[in-house]
Each structure stands twice: as C-alpha cells, then as structure tokens.
C-alpha cells in the first residue's frame, strides 16, 4: 500500500490523540543499533556510506610524479601493473601499480600530453601532444623508438591499428594522420573534416577508420578501397561530435555530440539506424559493451547532464543512472560501468539493474580519464588535481 500524501489529511488547531485501535504493528528496537543524529543517510546504493564525507580516499595507490593537471591514462594490455599517464605539465610517465618508487618519464614533448595508446601486443606506447608530435616508446628496451612528425597541428587523440603497427592521430587542424613507426618519416594525411578532429579509431577488424569532428560530421574510410562515407545532415548531429565507439564485429559505430544526441550508424552503408535522444546536455563519452555485435548490442553514454544511460538494441533505453555532477568518462567492467565525474568521484553501476554498486572517492577535482588493468583487478583514474589514483575493482570482474 502506498504511503498517504500530506494532502490526504485535513489539519486543524485541535490536539489529536491515538488509542490502541490506531496501532498497526509493533516492533522492538535496539537503541544501540540506531544511527547517530549527525549521520547522513545514503541514497545512492550499496557503497561504504562515507563517500560523501570530506577527506575520504578509497584509493590504494597514488602516483604524484606530475606537476600539473592530468588528462589521459592507459593501462598496458599485456602487463597488469603497467600504467601510462600524461598531462598539462608537458610530461608523460610510465609507472607500476603498487610500485610507488618506480617511474619512467616520457621526455621530449613541448606541450601538454593529450593522449596515450598502447599497441595491441603491448610492445609500444604512443604519446601524442599538443606540440603536434607523436612519440613511440619501446616497452622492452625502455626507450624512445621514434618521433612521428609532420602533423603540423596539436594532437587530440592517438590510436593503434588492432593488428599492425600503425598509429592514427586526430588533429586540431582538421586533419587525420597515420604513420608506420618502422618508417617514421612516412605519413598518410587524411583530409575532409572542416574543424578539429575530436574522436576516432580503427574498426576492430582493422579495415576502416572512423573519425568525428567539431564540424558535426562522421567520416568512415575503407582502407582497402579508399571509399569514404560522410554522415551528416538533419537526421544526424547538429553540433560537434565529442565521442565515438565501435562494436566488436565492426558493423556499427555509436557517436555522441555536444547537442546531447546519440546516433548509431551502419558502418557498411553510412546510414543512421537508430537515434537515441534521452540526454539533455553534452554527451562526453560512449562505449559499446565489449561483446556487442550486429545482432545484439549494449552501450553506455555519459554526459554533462549528470546521466549515465544504458542502451540496448531491443528496448533502446534500458536505464538512466543519475550522478551528483557531470560524467566525463566511462568504461565497462564486465556487467558494470564505471563513471568518472566532475566532482572527482567514480561511480560503479550495475548495467542490468541500474543500481549503484560503489562510489570511489579520493580526487579533489574533475576526473579526465579512467582505465582498467588487463586483469580487471584495478581501475586507474587521472584528474585535474594533478594525481593518478588506483582503486581495487576485482569484485566487479
């Protein structure tokens, strides 16, 4: 039975008394189990209950080698302890989880390190900077392999080909560059966008490149035929793209925009197959669930409207998870989704039930990037507070 509303009662100035006939149930209460009067209730799910307290830090390791804001982090796909971070101090670092005194500086950049990416085999790390240079680092030798130049514009993001040693980068000057690090001077320049290339990647099968731009277009290039599909217009985004994600069988790409819209595009035809319109603010990050294919997919999007939204192919909107501040980044942890937020907190959500399973505190400023160790035991986050923090996530594998 629903609880009565205050409007269901009429009040007057006369005193009201209860007698035994008004009693519905009686319960014995252990006074020692009652919370103190100054304790606040927790309305966000099954977490520690102290996540809203000032000064709480759930991290097990803090890396403080940087001297400025941090923007990017990535874990090695083959070494569960190895992490790379980069930021506004023009530096990148390699360091190891639970090895507080071990760090290797990625030296040589002249501006902010904006993006980092490990090759699929873990042999190399690419660091991209707003100085327009990508550096490739040899993990086995612990040294610089080569410097990839010729971009002539700040690097926004870098990605590795899933099967070959090719590096792809999106630039502020509207270009996309691709290098073969074994032939460092060689560069393939892909033009067509009219503004900064904000997001992009190879498809998992390595056959196509998808890039999104501030010009509100998505470009899909087939590397074998050089054919390009351009997605734009009234049925697509009206403002710049902020993020994209590609499903596991390379058939669909999902994109988000500052206009709050989310669209799913068929990679073969370049046609919009689904438009998802539940966000009310800029969509900052999107990720397909790792197992998502053509016939069954699930995806997560997070935005400045303080929402994480779980979508699936059958019901479109599966659930909406609300945060205290805007969502800046997210990743899948098995059936869970981890969200980094502007308030420095990381929320872990059950994608099936829509319940919050955990809130990690520790950062004092906005989180810019989160990444998971290859064994799933740890989550690493970087923040504008100048620190990288490690949290235990084995329970969410």
GROMACS .gro file of C-alpha atoms in nm:
model
  397
    1UNK     CA    1   0.000   0.000   0.000
    2UNK     CA    2   0.133   0.345  -0.090
    3UNK     CA    3   0.207   0.587   0.188
    4UNK     CA    4  -0.055   0.863   0.216
    5UNK     CA    5   0.029   1.208   0.092
    6UNK     CA    6   0.020   1.502   0.335
    7UNK     CA    7  -0.262   1.637   0.120
    8UNK     CA    8  -0.476   1.337   0.218
    9UNK     CA    9  -0.519   1.478   0.567
   10UNK     CA   10  -0.703   1.778   0.699
   11UNK     CA   11  -0.535   1.967   0.978
   12UNK     CA   12  -0.684   2.194   1.244
   13UNK     CA   13  -0.570   2.355   1.563
   14UNK     CA   14  -0.721   2.087   1.786
   15UNK     CA   15  -0.498   1.827   1.955
   16UNK     CA   16  -0.509   1.477   1.805
   17UNK     CA   17  -0.478   1.162   2.018
   18UNK     CA   18  -0.408   0.797   1.925
   19UNK     CA   19  -0.560   0.498   2.102
   20UNK     CA   20  -0.479   0.125   2.080
   21UNK     CA   21  -0.708   0.076   1.780
   22UNK     CA   22  -0.480   0.304   1.573
   23UNK     CA   23  -0.177   0.077   1.617
   24UNK     CA   24  -0.099  -0.130   1.307
   25UNK     CA   25   0.224  -0.312   1.409
   26UNK     CA   26   0.466  -0.303   1.699
   27UNK     CA   27   0.844  -0.353   1.663
   28UNK     CA   28   1.120  -0.397   1.918
   29UNK     CA   29   1.407  -0.152   1.858
   30UNK     CA   30   1.764  -0.196   1.976
   31UNK     CA   31   1.869   0.157   2.067
   32UNK     CA   32   2.238   0.071   2.018
   33UNK     CA   33   2.174  -0.006   1.651
   34UNK     CA   34   2.022   0.335   1.576
   35UNK     CA   35   2.247   0.578   1.381
   36UNK     CA   36   2.381   0.888   1.550
   37UNK     CA   37   2.179   1.202   1.493
   38UNK     CA   38   2.456   1.362   1.282
   39UNK     CA   39   2.493   1.066   1.043
   40UNK     CA   40   2.354   1.123   0.693
   41UNK     CA   41   2.161   0.855   0.507
   42UNK     CA   42   2.295   0.709   0.186
   43UNK     CA   43   2.062   0.725  -0.113
   44UNK     CA   44   2.298   0.607  -0.387
   45UNK     CA   45   2.310   0.233  -0.339
   46UNK     CA   46   2.544  -0.020  -0.186
   47UNK     CA   47   2.858   0.174  -0.108
   48UNK     CA   48   3.061   0.241   0.204
   49UNK     CA   49   2.823   0.504   0.337
   50UNK     CA   50   3.105   0.753   0.390
   51UNK     CA   51   3.156   0.855   0.029
   52UNK     CA   52   3.001   1.198   0.084
   53UNK     CA   53   3.237   1.279   0.370
   54UNK     CA   54   3.519   1.525   0.320
   55UNK     CA   55   3.866   1.375   0.307
   56UNK     CA   56   3.764   1.015   0.229
   57UNK     CA   57   4.012   0.838  -0.001
   58UNK     CA   58   3.940   0.486  -0.122
   59UNK     CA   59   4.247   0.462  -0.346
   60UNK     CA   60   4.518   0.206  -0.270
   61UNK     CA   61   4.796   0.383  -0.462
   62UNK     CA   62   4.854   0.747  -0.559
   63UNK     CA   63   5.100   0.849  -0.830
   64UNK     CA   64   5.220   1.207  -0.780
   65UNK     CA   65   5.503   1.235  -1.034
   66UNK     CA   66   5.324   1.502  -1.237
   67UNK     CA   67   5.335   1.872  -1.153
   68UNK     CA   68   5.016   1.982  -1.328
   69UNK     CA   69   4.673   1.873  -1.440
   70UNK     CA   70   4.637   1.520  -1.579
   71UNK     CA   71   4.440   1.450  -1.897
   72UNK     CA   72   4.498   1.092  -2.007
   73UNK     CA   73   4.571   0.744  -1.872
   74UNK     CA   74   4.603   0.399  -2.026
   75UNK     CA   75   4.688   0.055  -1.889
   76UNK     CA   76   4.905  -0.192  -2.075
   77UNK     CA   77   4.707  -0.472  -2.244
   78UNK     CA   78   4.976  -0.728  -2.151
   79UNK     CA   79   5.126  -0.610  -1.820
   80UNK     CA   80   4.862  -0.575  -1.548
   81UNK     CA   81   5.083  -0.346  -1.339
   82UNK     CA   82   5.198  -0.103  -1.608
   83UNK     CA   83   5.023   0.235  -1.649
   84UNK     CA   84   5.097   0.544  -1.859
   85UNK     CA   85   4.973   0.893  -1.771
   86UNK     CA   86   5.008   1.235  -1.933
   87UNK     CA   87   4.906   1.591  -1.865
   88UNK     CA   88   4.943   1.964  -1.874
   89UNK     CA   89   5.297   1.964  -1.734
   90UNK     CA   90   5.414   1.851  -2.083
   91UNK     CA   91   5.515   1.517  -1.935
   92UNK     CA   92   5.419   1.156  -1.965
   93UNK     CA   93   5.512   0.883  -1.721
   94UNK     CA   94   5.519   0.506  -1.716
   95UNK     CA   95   5.468   0.366  -1.367
   96UNK     CA   96   5.356   0.047  -1.197
   97UNK     CA   97   5.065  -0.017  -0.968
   98UNK     CA   98   5.184  -0.077  -0.610
   99UNK     CA   99   5.543   0.016  -0.708
  100UNK     CA  100   5.542   0.366  -0.566
  101UNK     CA  101   5.910   0.438  -0.631
  102UNK     CA  102   5.921   0.317  -0.993
  103UNK     CA  103   5.859   0.559  -1.280
  104UNK     CA  104   5.996   0.623  -1.627
  105UNK     CA  105   5.949   0.971  -1.775
  106UNK     CA  106   5.840   1.004  -2.137
  107UNK     CA  107   6.062   1.302  -2.212
  108UNK     CA  108   6.072   1.540  -2.504
  109UNK     CA  109   5.724   1.686  -2.553
  110UNK     CA  110   5.699   2.064  -2.565
  111UNK     CA  111   5.330   2.095  -2.480
  112UNK     CA  112   5.056   1.906  -2.295
  113UNK     CA  113   5.048   1.528  -2.340
  114UNK     CA  114   4.690   1.491  -2.460
  115UNK     CA  115   4.662   1.121  -2.545
  116UNK     CA  116   4.833   0.786  -2.487
  117UNK     CA  117   4.779   0.449  -2.651
  118UNK     CA  118   4.943   0.105  -2.620
  119UNK     CA  119   4.976  -0.118  -2.925
  120UNK     CA  120   4.756  -0.429  -2.907
  121UNK     CA  121   5.058  -0.652  -2.836
  122UNK     CA  122   5.183  -0.419  -2.562
  123UNK     CA  123   5.522  -0.373  -2.733
  124UNK     CA  124   5.487   0.000  -2.795
  125UNK     CA  125   5.330   0.309  -2.641
  126UNK     CA  126   5.236   0.616  -2.844
  127UNK     CA  127   5.222   0.956  -2.673
  128UNK     CA  128   5.051   1.244  -2.852
  129UNK     CA  129   5.094   1.608  -2.759
  130UNK     CA  130   4.952   1.948  -2.841
  131UNK     CA  131   5.302   2.023  -2.976
  132UNK     CA  132   5.200   1.829  -3.289
  133UNK     CA  133   5.434   1.537  -3.226
  134UNK     CA  134   5.369   1.168  -3.158
  135UNK     CA  135   5.644   0.973  -2.986
  136UNK     CA  136   5.662   0.594  -2.992
  137UNK     CA  137   5.823   0.417  -2.696
  138UNK     CA  138   5.967   0.064  -2.695
  139UNK     CA  139   5.848  -0.117  -2.381
  140UNK     CA  140   6.104  -0.399  -2.395
  141UNK     CA  141   6.400  -0.163  -2.428
  142UNK     CA  142   6.256   0.113  -2.211
  143UNK     CA  143   6.348   0.382  -2.461
  144UNK     CA  144   6.219   0.607  -2.738
  145UNK     CA  145   6.176   0.417  -3.066
  146UNK     CA  146   6.099   0.713  -3.293
  147UNK     CA  147   5.934   1.055  -3.320
  148UNK     CA  148   5.649   1.092  -3.570
  149UNK     CA  149   5.638   1.444  -3.711
  150UNK     CA  150   5.467   1.626  -3.994
  151UNK     CA  151   5.129   1.664  -3.833
  152UNK     CA  152   5.153   2.045  -3.815
  153UNK     CA  153   4.878   2.065  -3.557
  154UNK     CA  154   4.805   1.974  -3.197
  155UNK     CA  155   4.735   1.604  -3.139
  156UNK     CA  156   4.389   1.545  -2.989
  157UNK     CA  157   4.398   1.161  -2.974
  158UNK     CA  158   4.612   0.866  -3.084
  159UNK     CA  159   4.517   0.503  -3.155
  160UNK     CA  160   4.696   0.188  -3.274
  161UNK     CA  161   4.580  -0.041  -3.550
  162UNK     CA  162   4.443  -0.359  -3.385
  163UNK     CA  163   4.660  -0.595  -3.593
  164UNK     CA  164   4.951  -0.393  -3.731
  165UNK     CA  165   5.198  -0.137  -3.604
  166UNK     CA  166   5.023   0.168  -3.747
  167UNK     CA  167   4.948   0.483  -3.547
  168UNK     CA  168   4.644   0.701  -3.614
  169UNK     CA  169   4.603   1.054  -3.477
  170UNK     CA  170   4.334   1.321  -3.489
  171UNK     CA  171   4.448   1.682  -3.504
  172UNK     CA  172   4.318   2.023  -3.400
  173UNK     CA  173   4.372   2.150  -3.757
  174UNK     CA  174   4.102   1.918  -3.904
  175UNK     CA  175   4.344   1.655  -4.038
  176UNK     CA  176   4.393   1.287  -3.953
  177UNK     CA  177   4.744   1.139  -3.981
  178UNK     CA  178   4.860   0.779  -3.998
  179UNK     CA  179   5.219   0.660  -3.955
  180UNK     CA  180   5.414   0.338  -3.978
  181UNK     CA  181   5.661   0.366  -3.686
  182UNK     CA  182   5.904   0.135  -3.869
  183UNK     CA  183   5.922   0.405  -4.137
  184UNK     CA  184   5.900   0.708  -3.912
  185UNK     CA  185   5.919   0.978  -4.183
  186UNK     CA  186   5.625   0.825  -4.370
  187UNK     CA  187   5.289   0.991  -4.304
  188UNK     CA  188   4.950   0.949  -4.468
  189UNK     CA  189   4.732   1.258  -4.428
  190UNK     CA  190   4.355   1.215  -4.440
  191UNK     CA  191   4.166   1.537  -4.508
  192UNK     CA  192   3.798   1.621  -4.534
  193UNK     CA  193   3.691   1.749  -4.195
  194UNK     CA  194   3.639   2.123  -4.156
  195UNK     CA  195   3.728   2.153  -3.788
  196UNK     CA  196   3.914   1.981  -3.504
  197UNK     CA  197   3.900   1.601  -3.520
  198UNK     CA  198   3.773   1.527  -3.171
  199UNK     CA  199   3.742   1.146  -3.178
  200UNK     CA  200   3.836   0.849  -3.391
  201UNK     CA  201   3.961   0.493  -3.413
  202UNK     CA  202   4.028   0.192  -3.631
  203UNK     CA  203   3.749  -0.065  -3.652
  204UNK     CA  204   3.835  -0.385  -3.460
  205UNK     CA  205   3.885  -0.574  -3.787
  206UNK     CA  206   4.137  -0.309  -3.896
  207UNK     CA  207   3.965  -0.240  -4.228
  208UNK     CA  208   3.814   0.102  -4.167
  209UNK     CA  209   3.882   0.431  -3.992
  210UNK     CA  210   3.607   0.629  -3.819
  211UNK     CA  211   3.663   0.995  -3.728
  212UNK     CA  212   3.434   1.255  -3.573
  213UNK     CA  213   3.479   1.630  -3.574
  214UNK     CA  214   3.361   1.961  -3.436
  215UNK     CA  215   3.213   2.013  -3.784
  216UNK     CA  216   2.927   1.775  -3.682
  217UNK     CA  217   3.027   1.504  -3.930
  218UNK     CA  218   3.140   1.143  -3.907
  219UNK     CA  219   3.374   1.014  -4.178
  220UNK     CA  220   3.414   0.640  -4.242
  221UNK     CA  221   3.708   0.546  -4.465
  222UNK     CA  222   3.764   0.198  -4.607
  223UNK     CA  223   4.140   0.139  -4.602
  224UNK     CA  224   4.124  -0.117  -4.884
  225UNK     CA  225   3.913   0.077  -5.135
  226UNK     CA  226   3.976   0.435  -5.004
  227UNK     CA  227   3.599   0.492  -5.025
  228UNK     CA  228   3.471   0.746  -4.773
  229UNK     CA  229   3.117   0.770  -4.632
  230UNK     CA  230   3.031   1.105  -4.476
  231UNK     CA  231   2.749   1.108  -4.221
  232UNK     CA  232   2.586   1.448  -4.168
  233UNK     CA  233   2.260   1.638  -4.201
  234UNK     CA  234   1.922   1.677  -4.035
  235UNK     CA  235   1.898   1.312  -3.928
  236UNK     CA  236   2.238   1.331  -3.759
  237UNK     CA  237   2.408   1.562  -3.506
  238UNK     CA  238   2.351   1.936  -3.525
  239UNK     CA  239   2.668   2.018  -3.328
  240UNK     CA  240   3.021   1.884  -3.298
  241UNK     CA  241   3.096   1.521  -3.215
  242UNK     CA  242   3.263   1.452  -2.882
  243UNK     CA  243   3.300   1.072  -2.877
  244UNK     CA  244   3.254   0.752  -3.071
  245UNK     CA  245   3.262   0.379  -3.004
  246UNK     CA  246   3.271   0.084  -3.247
  247UNK     CA  247   3.118  -0.257  -3.177
  248UNK     CA  248   3.319  -0.579  -3.169
  249UNK     CA  249   3.231  -0.709  -3.516
  250UNK     CA  250   3.297  -0.373  -3.687
  251UNK     CA  251   2.940  -0.326  -3.809
  252UNK     CA  252   2.817  -0.030  -3.602
  253UNK     CA  253   2.956   0.298  -3.471
  254UNK     CA  254   2.780   0.499  -3.199
  255UNK     CA  255   2.851   0.872  -3.172
  256UNK     CA  256   2.776   1.142  -2.915
  257UNK     CA  257   2.767   1.520  -2.951
  258UNK     CA  258   2.756   1.848  -2.764
  259UNK     CA  259   2.393   1.872  -2.879
  260UNK     CA  260   2.303   1.584  -2.644
  261UNK     CA  261   2.208   1.340  -2.919
  262UNK     CA  262   2.338   0.986  -2.970
  263UNK     CA  263   2.323   0.808  -3.305
  264UNK     CA  264   2.402   0.455  -3.421
  265UNK     CA  265   2.542   0.430  -3.776
  266UNK     CA  266   2.580   0.126  -4.002
  267UNK     CA  267   2.948   0.110  -4.098
  268UNK     CA  268   2.883  -0.051  -4.436
  269UNK     CA  269   2.618   0.190  -4.562
  270UNK     CA  270   2.691   0.503  -4.360
  271UNK     CA  271   2.321   0.523  -4.271
  272UNK     CA  272   2.184   0.621  -3.929
  273UNK     CA  273   1.998   0.316  -3.797
  274UNK     CA  274   1.897   0.448  -3.455
  275UNK     CA  275   1.874   0.789  -3.284
  276UNK     CA  276   1.883   0.795  -2.905
  277UNK     CA  277   1.763   1.123  -2.759
  278UNK     CA  278   1.747   1.099  -2.378
  279UNK     CA  279   2.046   1.319  -2.286
  280UNK     CA  280   1.979   1.686  -2.210
  281UNK     CA  281   2.341   1.802  -2.223
  282UNK     CA  282   2.669   1.735  -2.399
  283UNK     CA  283   2.747   1.362  -2.433
  284UNK     CA  284   3.110   1.333  -2.322
  285UNK     CA  285   3.182   0.961  -2.356
  286UNK     CA  286   3.036   0.649  -2.517
  287UNK     CA  287   3.133   0.282  -2.508
  288UNK     CA  288   2.982  -0.033  -2.652
  289UNK     CA  289   2.984  -0.330  -2.418
  290UNK     CA  290   3.288  -0.535  -2.532
  291UNK     CA  291   3.080  -0.830  -2.657
  292UNK     CA  292   2.837  -0.616  -2.859
  293UNK     CA  293   2.784  -0.732  -3.217
  294UNK     CA  294   2.549  -0.658  -3.505
  295UNK     CA  295   2.256  -0.862  -3.382
  296UNK     CA  296   2.283  -0.789  -3.009
  297UNK     CA  297   2.442  -0.483  -2.860
  298UNK     CA  298   2.451  -0.276  -2.545
  299UNK     CA  299   2.615   0.062  -2.498
  300UNK     CA  300   2.673   0.324  -2.228
  301UNK     CA  301   2.683   0.701  -2.268
  302UNK     CA  302   2.766   0.966  -2.010
  303UNK     CA  303   2.719   1.341  -2.022
  304UNK     CA  304   2.729   1.678  -1.855
  305UNK     CA  305   2.359   1.635  -1.774
  306UNK     CA  306   2.478   1.411  -1.486
  307UNK     CA  307   2.343   1.097  -1.652
  308UNK     CA  308   2.480   0.758  -1.740
  309UNK     CA  309   2.241   0.594  -1.985
  310UNK     CA  310   2.249   0.224  -2.071
  311UNK     CA  311   2.109   0.146  -2.416
  312UNK     CA  312   2.039  -0.183  -2.591
  313UNK     CA  313   1.923  -0.289  -2.934
  314UNK     CA  314   1.586  -0.420  -2.819
  315UNK     CA  315   1.446  -0.164  -2.576
  316UNK     CA  316   1.674   0.125  -2.677
  317UNK     CA  317   1.668   0.292  -2.334
  318UNK     CA  318   1.749   0.032  -2.068
  319UNK     CA  319   1.811   0.254  -1.764
  320UNK     CA  320   1.924   0.600  -1.657
  321UNK     CA  321   2.169   0.640  -1.367
  322UNK     CA  322   2.194   0.982  -1.204
  323UNK     CA  323   2.508   1.145  -1.059
  324UNK     CA  324   2.571   1.448  -0.843
  325UNK     CA  325   2.785   1.610  -1.116
  326UNK     CA  326   2.851   1.565  -1.487
  327UNK     CA  327   3.003   1.245  -1.628
  328UNK     CA  328   3.332   1.298  -1.813
  329UNK     CA  329   3.447   0.942  -1.889
  330UNK     CA  330   3.335   0.582  -1.851
  331UNK     CA  331   3.435   0.221  -1.914
  332UNK     CA  332   3.284  -0.126  -1.892
  333UNK     CA  333   3.388  -0.365  -1.615
  334UNK     CA  334   3.210  -0.689  -1.708
  335UNK     CA  335   2.839  -0.613  -1.644
  336UNK     CA  336   2.930  -0.296  -1.453
  337UNK     CA  337   3.001   0.054  -1.585
  338UNK     CA  338   3.249   0.286  -1.412
  339UNK     CA  339   3.190   0.661  -1.450
  340UNK     CA  340   3.439   0.939  -1.375
  341UNK     CA  341   3.276   1.269  -1.279
  342UNK     CA  342   3.341   1.641  -1.248
  343UNK     CA  343   3.330   1.618  -0.868
  344UNK     CA  344   3.625   1.376  -0.859
  345UNK     CA  345   3.416   1.068  -0.774
  346UNK     CA  346   3.396   0.737  -0.958
  347UNK     CA  347   3.059   0.564  -0.960
  348UNK     CA  348   3.024   0.191  -1.035
  349UNK     CA  349   2.684   0.095  -1.176
  350UNK     CA  350   2.523  -0.244  -1.239
  351UNK     CA  351   2.411  -0.220  -1.602
  352UNK     CA  352   2.141  -0.485  -1.555
  353UNK     CA  353   1.964  -0.343  -1.251
  354UNK     CA  354   2.064   0.023  -1.280
  355UNK     CA  355   2.178   0.021  -0.916
  356UNK     CA  356   2.491   0.189  -0.787
  357UNK     CA  357   2.728  -0.076  -0.654
  358UNK     CA  358   3.008   0.151  -0.528
  359UNK     CA  359   3.132   0.510  -0.513
  360UNK     CA  360   3.507   0.570  -0.502
  361UNK     CA  361   3.629   0.899  -0.353
  362UNK     CA  362   3.979   1.043  -0.336
  363UNK     CA  363   4.023   1.302  -0.610
  364UNK     CA  364   3.963   1.667  -0.530
  365UNK     CA  365   3.888   1.783  -0.886
  366UNK     CA  366   3.735   1.664  -1.212
  367UNK     CA  367   3.835   1.322  -1.343
  368UNK     CA  368   3.958   1.332  -1.703
  369UNK     CA  369   4.024   0.968  -1.785
  370UNK     CA  370   3.980   0.619  -1.639
  371UNK     CA  371   4.136   0.291  -1.749
  372UNK     CA  372   4.138  -0.068  -1.622
  373UNK     CA  373   4.428  -0.307  -1.570
  374UNK     CA  374   4.440  -0.602  -1.811
  375UNK     CA  375   4.344  -0.848  -1.536
  376UNK     CA  376   4.049  -0.635  -1.421
  377UNK     CA  377   4.176  -0.605  -1.065
  378UNK     CA  378   4.240  -0.230  -1.072
  379UNK     CA  379   4.095   0.092  -1.208
  380UNK     CA  380   4.324   0.391  -1.263
  381UNK     CA  381   4.192   0.747  -1.280
  382UNK     CA  382   4.358   1.081  -1.353
  383UNK     CA  383   4.231   1.420  -1.250
  384UNK     CA  384   4.279   1.793  -1.279
  385UNK     CA  385   4.403   1.770  -0.919
  386UNK     CA  386   4.739   1.652  -1.057
  387UNK     CA  387   4.723   1.294  -0.926
  388UNK     CA  388   4.660   0.947  -1.063
  389UNK     CA  389   4.483   0.709  -0.828
  390UNK     CA  390   4.437   0.332  -0.822
  391UNK     CA  391   4.121   0.162  -0.693
  392UNK     CA  392   4.057  -0.209  -0.639
  393UNK     CA  393   3.788  -0.344  -0.873
  394UNK     CA  394   3.838  -0.723  -0.860
  395UNK     CA  395   3.487  -0.766  -0.718
  396UNK     CA  396   3.341  -0.623  -1.041
  397UNK     CA  397   3.513  -0.861  -1.284
   0.00000   0.00000   0.00000
